[in-house]
Amino acid sequence: MRPPASLTTRLTLLFVLVSSSVLLGLAWVLHTAVERHFVEMDRDILQSKVNVLERLLKRPPAAEELTALQSAVVDMFRSDPELKVFVETADGNPILSPGDIAFPGEKLRNLANGSTPRVFSWWDNGSRYRGLVKAVQPALPDFKPMIVVAAINIDHHERFMERYSRTLSAFIPVAAILSGFLGWRATRRGLAPLRLIEERAASVTASQLNHRLPEDAAPRELTGLAYELNCMLDRLEEAFRRLSNFSSDLAHEMRTPVSNLLTQTQVALSQPRSQREYQEILASSSEELDRLSRMIGDMLFLAKADNGLSLPSVQDIRMHEEMSELLEFYDALAEEEGVRLITSGRAMVRGNRLMLRRAFSNLLSNAVRHADEGGRVAVSIAEHDSTVSVSVENTGEPILPEELTRVFERFYRTEDARPKYQDSTGGLGLGLAITRAIVRAHGGDVTASSAQAITRFTVTLPRVPEEKVAGVPV
């Protein structure tokens, strides 16, 4: 496949094409203007001569003879040998002719129709002439209108126009080439910021994502591009950072159960054991394997969420009933922790029951385990114009602001939260990430806030339209 032409080459060729078009157009305009100038100049000269002839014909000599008229014309134009005068009758009989050139009689008679003078040109014996013809009614008796022509040789005009055309023909290619060279230099200079951006972009690697493209040095047309590329690099740097942290956390989380399994197996094989000891070792290994299995299952779930999680089935869900059932499930744990469970509000949403139950189970598990002794966990359900909000809040030690922005990251757990802020995933730090993935798959979102010894997670879901729940008790 042929590689595309460079931007410099395309701009240079375009510059040459535009310059050549402008030069050709300018040359045509100048050529036409100069030629028209010569025609107008010759017309003025010839018009003045024809006017003189017309006055002579309308005011003949006293002799009132044709020979006298001819003599008068010859005497008048003797001082201008370049001027050629031709007079003939309407039926083609010449009255006055220079003799050294031939006038196109048929063409003259065609042009002389009417009272307006007409300019024309013709060739004779290798020379070019321009003339002005007019029909004049003489004052001589018994004469019909005569055709009067005044003409001059325009060979000098033709030679000038020929030299002028040759000069333009030689100048335009040279000017086009020079324009192309200057266009190439200007393009190279104008595209220098692009080369700078290219060099900076080439320096960006996986280990040097902190490099940024120069926005200040870029022209206005490239500032937006540099800004968007820098924003992309910011997102990539953040994604790489999170991926690196995720890989580190994943390796750390998997190392513990794998290390436990390896240690238990090595100890079990170090010497003969009783059946009961083997059963205890296998039971312990089963717990570690179950932990690994849940971790892998959660990671697969989040991977599906990253690629567009689809809901297997949806139905109308009465949120107050679902939350009441979940609170009953956590009632024993809450009683053990000395925490009161409270629920209020009613609403209906549409979604997958099992997935939403899992999302709210993670929030309730965290709230119960993180609430202080004697505190409370409150679930508030509220309807709005187009959404339903479900808030799960607990009293207790608040989450620091810098940690609050990261609680939805995978495997993220604050040091203070590790011993008690567990979730339904077994303290892996995946529960809130799974909750957010489920809520977003339902077209909603989840936010967190923590202040004045109250931590609140609020889930916002689309509200079921009124016409869809008509007749269904909420």
Short mmCIF file of N, CA and C in Angstrom, two decimals, residues 36-132:
data_model
loop_
_atom_site.label_atom_id
_atom_site.label_comp_id
_atom_site.label_asym_id
_atom_site.label_seq_id
_atom_site.Cartn_x
_atom_site.Cartn_y
_atom_site.Cartn_z
N ARG A 36 -6.87 45.92 -24.49
CA ARG A 36 -8.02 46.82 -24.55
C ARG A 36 -7.56 48.28 -24.57
N HIS A 37 -6.47 48.55 -23.84
CA HIS A 37 -5.93 49.91 -23.84
C HIS A 37 -5.49 50.32 -25.24
N PHE A 38 -4.79 49.41 -25.93
CA PHE A 38 -4.36 49.72 -27.30
C PHE A 38 -5.57 49.93 -28.22
N VAL A 39 -6.58 49.09 -28.05
CA VAL A 39 -7.77 49.24 -28.89
C VAL A 39 -8.44 50.58 -28.64
N GLU A 40 -8.58 50.97 -27.38
CA GLU A 40 -9.22 52.24 -27.05
C GLU A 40 -8.38 53.42 -27.56
N MET A 41 -7.07 53.28 -27.42
CA MET A 41 -6.19 54.35 -27.89
C MET A 41 -6.30 54.51 -29.41
N ASP A 42 -6.26 53.39 -30.13
CA ASP A 42 -6.41 53.44 -31.59
C ASP A 42 -7.79 53.94 -31.97
N ARG A 43 -8.81 53.56 -31.23
CA ARG A 43 -10.17 54.00 -31.54
C ARG A 43 -10.29 55.52 -31.42
N ASP A 44 -9.67 56.07 -30.38
CA ASP A 44 -9.74 57.53 -30.21
C ASP A 44 -9.08 58.25 -31.39
N ILE A 45 -7.91 57.71 -31.79
CA ILE A 45 -7.20 58.34 -32.92
C ILE A 45 -8.03 58.23 -34.20
N LEU A 46 -8.52 57.04 -34.47
CA LEU A 46 -9.29 56.82 -35.70
C LEU A 46 -10.60 57.59 -35.69
N GLN A 47 -11.21 57.69 -34.51
CA GLN A 47 -12.48 58.42 -34.42
C GLN A 47 -12.28 59.89 -34.79
N SER A 48 -11.18 60.46 -34.32
CA SER A 48 -10.91 61.86 -34.65
C SER A 48 -10.70 62.04 -36.16
N LYS A 49 -10.03 61.08 -36.79
CA LYS A 49 -9.80 61.18 -38.24
C LYS A 49 -11.10 61.00 -39.01
N VAL A 50 -11.92 60.07 -38.59
CA VAL A 50 -13.20 59.86 -39.27
C VAL A 50 -14.09 61.08 -39.12
N ASN A 51 -14.03 61.72 -37.97
CA ASN A 51 -14.82 62.94 -37.77
C ASN A 51 -14.39 64.04 -38.75
N VAL A 52 -13.07 64.14 -38.97
CA VAL A 52 -12.57 65.12 -39.94
C VAL A 52 -13.07 64.80 -41.34
N LEU A 53 -12.99 63.50 -41.70
CA LEU A 53 -13.48 63.09 -43.01
C LEU A 53 -14.97 63.39 -43.16
N GLU A 54 -15.71 63.14 -42.10
CA GLU A 54 -17.15 63.37 -42.15
C GLU A 54 -17.45 64.85 -42.37
N ARG A 55 -16.68 65.73 -41.72
CA ARG A 55 -16.91 67.16 -41.91
C ARG A 55 -16.57 67.59 -43.34
N LEU A 56 -15.51 66.99 -43.90
CA LEU A 56 -15.14 67.32 -45.28
C LEU A 56 -16.22 66.89 -46.26
N LEU A 57 -16.76 65.69 -46.00
CA LEU A 57 -17.79 65.20 -46.92
C LEU A 57 -19.08 66.01 -46.81
N LYS A 58 -19.38 66.50 -45.63
CA LYS A 58 -20.61 67.27 -45.45
C LYS A 58 -20.43 68.74 -45.81
N ARG A 59 -19.14 69.18 -45.93
CA ARG A 59 -18.85 70.55 -46.35
C ARG A 59 -17.83 70.49 -47.49
N PRO A 60 -18.24 70.17 -48.67
CA PRO A 60 -17.30 69.99 -49.80
C PRO A 60 -16.70 71.32 -50.25
N PRO A 61 -15.60 71.26 -51.06
CA PRO A 61 -14.98 72.49 -51.58
C PRO A 61 -15.96 73.26 -52.46
N ALA A 62 -15.57 74.48 -52.70
CA ALA A 62 -16.47 75.34 -53.49
C ALA A 62 -16.70 74.78 -54.88
N ALA A 63 -15.71 74.10 -55.44
CA ALA A 63 -15.85 73.54 -56.80
C ALA A 63 -16.91 72.49 -56.86
N GLU A 64 -17.20 71.91 -55.67
CA GLU A 64 -18.21 70.86 -55.55
C GLU A 64 -17.99 69.73 -56.55
N GLU A 65 -16.74 69.44 -56.73
CA GLU A 65 -16.39 68.34 -57.61
C GLU A 65 -15.70 67.26 -56.79
N LEU A 66 -15.77 66.03 -57.26
CA LEU A 66 -15.19 64.89 -56.53
C LEU A 66 -13.68 65.00 -56.48
N THR A 67 -13.07 65.46 -57.57
CA THR A 67 -11.61 65.57 -57.57
C THR A 67 -11.14 66.59 -56.54
N ALA A 68 -11.93 67.61 -56.40
CA ALA A 68 -11.58 68.62 -55.40
C ALA A 68 -11.66 68.04 -54.00
N LEU A 69 -12.65 67.16 -53.75
CA LEU A 69 -12.78 66.51 -52.44
C LEU A 69 -11.60 65.59 -52.18
N GLN A 70 -11.19 64.87 -53.21
CA GLN A 70 -10.05 63.96 -53.05
C GLN A 70 -8.77 64.72 -52.73
N SER A 71 -8.58 65.81 -53.43
CA SER A 71 -7.38 66.62 -53.18
C SER A 71 -7.37 67.17 -51.77
N ALA A 72 -8.54 67.57 -51.31
CA ALA A 72 -8.62 68.12 -49.95
C ALA A 72 -8.28 67.07 -48.91
N VAL A 73 -8.74 65.84 -49.12
CA VAL A 73 -8.46 64.77 -48.16
C VAL A 73 -6.98 64.43 -48.17
N VAL A 74 -6.40 64.34 -49.37
CA VAL A 74 -4.97 64.01 -49.46
C VAL A 74 -4.14 65.08 -48.80
N ASP A 75 -4.47 66.33 -49.03
CA ASP A 75 -3.71 67.41 -48.41
C ASP A 75 -3.83 67.39 -46.89
N MET A 76 -5.01 67.04 -46.39
CA MET A 76 -5.23 67.07 -44.94
C MET A 76 -4.44 65.98 -44.22
N PHE A 77 -4.32 64.80 -44.79
CA PHE A 77 -3.67 63.67 -44.12
C PHE A 77 -2.25 63.42 -44.61
N ARG A 78 -1.69 64.38 -45.41
CA ARG A 78 -0.34 64.19 -45.92
C ARG A 78 0.68 64.16 -44.78
N SER A 79 0.39 64.86 -43.70
CA SER A 79 1.32 64.94 -42.57
C SER A 79 1.33 63.68 -41.71
N ASP A 80 0.43 62.76 -41.94
CA ASP A 80 0.34 61.53 -41.13
C ASP A 80 0.39 60.33 -42.06
N PRO A 81 1.61 59.93 -42.49
CA PRO A 81 1.72 58.85 -43.49
C PRO A 81 1.26 57.50 -42.97
N GLU A 82 1.21 57.31 -41.63
CA GLU A 82 0.77 56.02 -41.09
C GLU A 82 -0.74 55.83 -41.22
N LEU A 83 -1.44 56.91 -41.42
CA LEU A 83 -2.90 56.84 -41.50
C LEU A 83 -3.31 56.46 -42.92
N LYS A 84 -4.21 55.52 -43.00
CA LYS A 84 -4.75 55.06 -44.28
C LYS A 84 -6.23 55.42 -44.32
N VAL A 85 -6.63 56.08 -45.43
CA VAL A 85 -8.02 56.52 -45.57
C VAL A 85 -8.62 55.84 -46.79
N PHE A 86 -9.84 55.36 -46.62
CA PHE A 86 -10.53 54.66 -47.70
C PHE A 86 -11.99 55.11 -47.69
N VAL A 87 -12.43 55.55 -48.90
CA VAL A 87 -13.81 55.98 -49.05
C VAL A 87 -14.37 55.31 -50.29
N GLU A 88 -15.56 54.73 -50.16
CA GLU A 88 -16.23 54.13 -51.30
C GLU A 88 -17.72 54.37 -51.19
N THR A 89 -18.35 54.21 -52.32
CA THR A 89 -19.80 54.37 -52.33
C THR A 89 -20.46 53.14 -51.76
N ALA A 90 -21.78 53.26 -51.53
CA ALA A 90 -22.51 52.15 -50.94
C ALA A 90 -22.55 50.93 -51.85
N ASP A 91 -22.39 51.17 -53.18
CA ASP A 91 -22.42 50.03 -54.11
C ASP A 91 -21.04 49.47 -54.39
N GLY A 92 -20.00 49.95 -53.67
CA GLY A 92 -18.68 49.35 -53.76
C GLY A 92 -17.71 50.05 -54.69
N ASN A 93 -18.02 51.21 -55.20
CA ASN A 93 -17.09 51.94 -56.06
C ASN A 93 -16.16 52.79 -55.21
N PRO A 94 -14.85 52.52 -55.26
CA PRO A 94 -13.92 53.30 -54.44
C PRO A 94 -13.81 54.74 -54.94
N ILE A 95 -13.81 55.66 -54.01
CA ILE A 95 -13.63 57.07 -54.32
C ILE A 95 -12.24 57.52 -53.92
N LEU A 96 -11.80 56.99 -52.77
CA LEU A 96 -10.47 57.35 -52.28
C LEU A 96 -9.85 56.09 -51.69
N SER A 97 -8.65 55.70 -52.18
CA SER A 97 -7.99 54.49 -51.69
C SER A 97 -6.50 54.76 -51.63
N PRO A 98 -5.84 54.26 -50.53
CA PRO A 98 -4.39 54.51 -50.42
C PRO A 98 -3.59 53.79 -51.48
N GLY A 99 -4.07 52.72 -51.98
CA GLY A 99 -3.37 52.00 -53.03
C GLY A 99 -2.35 50.99 -52.58
N ASP A 100 -1.71 51.20 -51.40
CA ASP A 100 -0.67 50.26 -50.96
C ASP A 100 -1.22 49.14 -50.08
N ILE A 101 -2.47 49.23 -49.64
CA ILE A 101 -3.08 48.14 -48.88
C ILE A 101 -4.46 47.87 -49.43
N ALA A 102 -4.93 46.67 -49.18
CA ALA A 102 -6.26 46.26 -49.64
C ALA A 102 -7.22 46.24 -48.46
N PHE A 103 -8.35 46.93 -48.61
CA PHE A 103 -9.37 46.95 -47.57
C PHE A 103 -10.39 45.85 -47.83
N PRO A 104 -10.85 45.17 -46.81
CA PRO A 104 -11.88 44.12 -46.99
C PRO A 104 -13.24 44.74 -47.28
N GLY A 105 -13.53 44.91 -48.59
CA GLY A 105 -14.74 45.64 -48.96
C GLY A 105 -16.02 45.03 -48.45
N GLU A 106 -16.17 43.71 -48.59
CA GLU A 106 -17.41 43.07 -48.15
C GLU A 106 -17.61 43.24 -46.64
N LYS A 107 -16.54 43.09 -45.89
CA LYS A 107 -16.61 43.25 -44.44
C LYS A 107 -16.97 44.68 -44.07
N LEU A 108 -16.43 45.66 -44.86
CA LEU A 108 -16.74 47.06 -44.58
C LEU A 108 -18.21 47.35 -44.77
N ARG A 109 -18.77 46.84 -45.86
CA ARG A 109 -20.18 47.10 -46.13
C ARG A 109 -21.09 46.49 -45.05
N ASN A 110 -20.66 45.32 -44.52
CA ASN A 110 -21.45 44.69 -43.44
C ASN A 110 -21.36 45.48 -42.14
N LEU A 111 -20.16 46.02 -41.86
CA LEU A 111 -19.98 46.76 -40.62
C LEU A 111 -20.57 48.15 -40.67
N ALA A 112 -20.74 48.70 -41.89
CA ALA A 112 -21.20 50.08 -42.02
C ALA A 112 -22.70 50.22 -41.89
N ASN A 113 -23.40 49.15 -41.69
CA ASN A 113 -24.85 49.24 -41.50
C ASN A 113 -25.15 49.93 -40.17
N GLY A 114 -25.80 51.07 -40.22
CA GLY A 114 -26.08 51.82 -39.01
C GLY A 114 -25.23 53.07 -38.93
N SER A 115 -25.54 53.88 -37.95
CA SER A 115 -24.84 55.16 -37.80
C SER A 115 -23.71 55.11 -36.79
N THR A 116 -23.54 53.96 -36.09
CA THR A 116 -22.51 53.86 -35.06
C THR A 116 -21.19 53.41 -35.68
N PRO A 117 -20.08 54.10 -35.38
CA PRO A 117 -18.79 53.67 -35.91
C PRO A 117 -18.41 52.30 -35.34
N ARG A 118 -17.78 51.49 -36.14
CA ARG A 118 -17.38 50.14 -35.73
C ARG A 118 -15.88 49.98 -35.93
N VAL A 119 -15.22 49.39 -34.93
CA VAL A 119 -13.78 49.12 -34.99
C VAL A 119 -13.58 47.69 -35.44
N PHE A 120 -12.61 47.47 -36.30
CA PHE A 120 -12.32 46.12 -36.78
C PHE A 120 -10.83 46.05 -37.10
N SER A 121 -10.34 44.85 -37.35
CA SER A 121 -8.92 44.65 -37.70
C SER A 121 -8.83 43.57 -38.77
N TRP A 122 -7.75 43.64 -39.53
CA TRP A 122 -7.53 42.64 -40.58
C TRP A 122 -6.05 42.57 -40.93
N TRP A 123 -5.69 41.50 -41.64
CA TRP A 123 -4.31 41.28 -42.08
C TRP A 123 -4.22 41.57 -43.58
N ASP A 124 -3.06 42.18 -43.97
CA ASP A 124 -2.81 42.41 -45.39
C ASP A 124 -1.31 42.45 -45.62
N ASN A 125 -0.84 41.55 -46.47
CA ASN A 125 0.59 41.47 -46.80
C ASN A 125 1.47 41.31 -45.56
N GLY A 126 1.02 40.47 -44.62
CA GLY A 126 1.81 40.19 -43.43
C GLY A 126 1.76 41.27 -42.37
N SER A 127 0.98 42.30 -42.58
CA SER A 127 0.84 43.37 -41.59
C SER A 127 -0.59 43.38 -41.07
N ARG A 128 -0.72 43.88 -39.85
CA ARG A 128 -2.04 43.93 -39.23
C ARG A 128 -2.47 45.39 -39.12
N TYR A 129 -3.74 45.61 -39.46
CA TYR A 129 -4.29 46.96 -39.44
C TYR A 129 -5.54 46.97 -38.57
N ARG A 130 -5.75 48.14 -37.98
CA ARG A 130 -6.98 48.35 -37.23
C ARG A 130 -7.66 49.58 -37.81
N GLY A 131 -8.95 49.43 -38.09
CA GLY A 131 -9.67 50.53 -38.72
C GLY A 131 -10.98 50.81 -38.02
N LEU A 132 -11.54 51.99 -38.39
CA LEU A 132 -12.85 52.39 -37.88
C LEU A 132 -13.69 52.77 -39.09
#
